[in-house]
Amino acid sequence: QVELVVTGGGSVQAGGSLNLSCAASTTWYKIDCMAFFRHTPGKEREGVAAIETPSVPWYADSVRGRFTISRDNSKNTIYLYMDNLKPEDTGRYSCAADMGPCGNSWEAKYYDYRGPGTEVTVSS
């Protein structure tokens, strides 16, 4: 079993920035794709960004150019730097991990593991 712990988040005004981290409780070589998802009441779960071995990033159109995903294999951790935040970025951000690659369907694919998230609130 892989445990995924998301840290960071919080409240910020529109235009501000936040950092999220997702740490996996297993050695990195077992995981290929890691992703952040956003959960908003009344909406379907939305893929935000993903990263696969070695460090190939994938982004949702809504965040491309504003968010940056990266990974530190030595710490089994991925990071999401969120800049120029908008009120529509508000939601609970969770993390997912998969032994296979991300690929073009990273937003809809099945992930072996999912973890609880952290809240991000962007006020106008």
XYZ file of C-alpha atoms in Angstrom:
124
model
C 0.000 0.000 0.000
C 1.232 3.483 -0.869
C 0.313 6.418 1.312
C 0.146 9.845 -0.311
C 0.310 12.935 1.869
C -0.400 16.391 0.467
C 0.876 19.432 2.323
C 0.693 23.130 1.630
C -2.349 24.965 0.408
C -4.247 27.585 2.346
C -5.912 30.876 1.498
C -4.640 33.535 -0.862
C -5.975 36.469 -2.816
C -6.368 36.320 -6.565
C -3.054 36.844 -8.299
C -1.124 35.250 -5.470
C 0.800 31.980 -5.368
C 0.903 28.778 -3.317
C 2.988 25.625 -3.180
C 1.719 22.075 -2.728
C 3.736 18.953 -2.013
C 2.788 15.289 -2.294
C 5.004 12.730 -0.605
C 4.715 9.010 -1.378
C 5.530 6.413 1.271
C 7.374 4.114 -1.093
C 10.507 4.081 -3.113
C 10.246 6.127 -6.258
C 11.207 3.399 -8.677
C 7.845 1.756 -8.127
C 5.895 4.820 -9.286
C 5.846 6.226 -12.825
C 3.009 8.764 -12.899
C 2.034 11.171 -10.122
C -0.742 13.733 -10.445
C -2.640 16.454 -8.624
C -6.422 16.589 -8.882
C -8.862 19.305 -7.851
C -12.230 18.656 -6.228
C -14.885 21.372 -6.230
C -18.447 20.913 -4.888
C -20.898 20.500 -7.735
C -18.200 19.702 -10.282
C -16.448 16.566 -11.435
C -12.956 15.833 -10.222
C -10.503 17.721 -12.418
C -6.966 16.790 -13.301
C -4.642 19.718 -12.651
C -1.150 18.462 -13.498
C 0.810 15.228 -13.723
C 4.420 14.189 -14.046
C 5.906 10.909 -15.208
C 9.355 9.381 -15.260
C 11.856 10.893 -15.815
C 10.203 14.335 -15.449
C 7.671 14.731 -18.237
C 4.943 17.194 -17.187
C 1.309 17.267 -18.208
C -1.065 20.181 -17.514
C -4.757 20.912 -17.739
C -5.512 23.721 -20.180
C -6.959 25.789 -17.341
C -3.638 25.939 -15.475
C -1.011 25.735 -18.215
C 1.364 28.678 -17.974
C 0.401 29.374 -14.355
C 1.197 26.098 -12.557
C 4.471 24.156 -12.556
C 4.816 20.543 -11.476
C 8.162 19.016 -10.528
C 9.509 15.970 -8.714
C 12.350 15.109 -6.334
C 13.046 11.411 -6.612
C 15.393 11.474 -3.611
C 12.463 12.552 -1.417
C 9.705 10.573 -3.188
C 7.912 13.895 -3.520
C 6.270 15.957 -6.215
C 5.586 19.676 -6.039
C 3.010 21.978 -7.563
C 3.837 25.666 -7.750
C 0.657 27.623 -8.396
C 1.051 31.200 -9.599
C -1.408 33.888 -10.655
C -4.153 32.049 -8.806
C -7.782 32.687 -9.712
C -10.963 32.197 -7.674
C -11.859 29.263 -9.931
C -8.723 27.482 -8.695
C -10.429 27.088 -5.311
C -10.952 23.489 -4.240
C -9.517 20.496 -2.451
C -6.295 19.347 -4.099
C -5.436 15.660 -3.836
C -2.638 13.471 -5.129
C -2.658 10.223 -7.121
C 0.031 7.711 -8.058
C 0.274 4.993 -10.656
C 2.847 2.343 -11.539
C 2.252 3.033 -15.236
C 2.902 6.118 -17.353
C 0.711 9.207 -17.417
C 0.154 9.526 -21.148
C -2.361 11.658 -22.989
C -5.201 10.281 -20.865
C -3.602 11.204 -17.543
C -6.671 13.128 -16.445
C -9.094 10.224 -16.890
C -6.888 7.152 -16.398
C -7.070 4.804 -13.470
C -4.564 5.470 -10.685
C -3.367 2.718 -8.367
C -3.362 4.985 -5.335
C -5.136 8.151 -4.259
C -4.737 10.182 -1.113
C -6.716 12.811 0.790
C -6.148 16.394 -0.114
C -5.637 19.880 1.192
C -7.822 22.927 0.761
C -6.927 25.859 -1.466
C -9.051 28.988 -1.305
C -8.551 31.887 -3.679
C -10.511 35.024 -2.912
C -11.260 37.775 -5.382
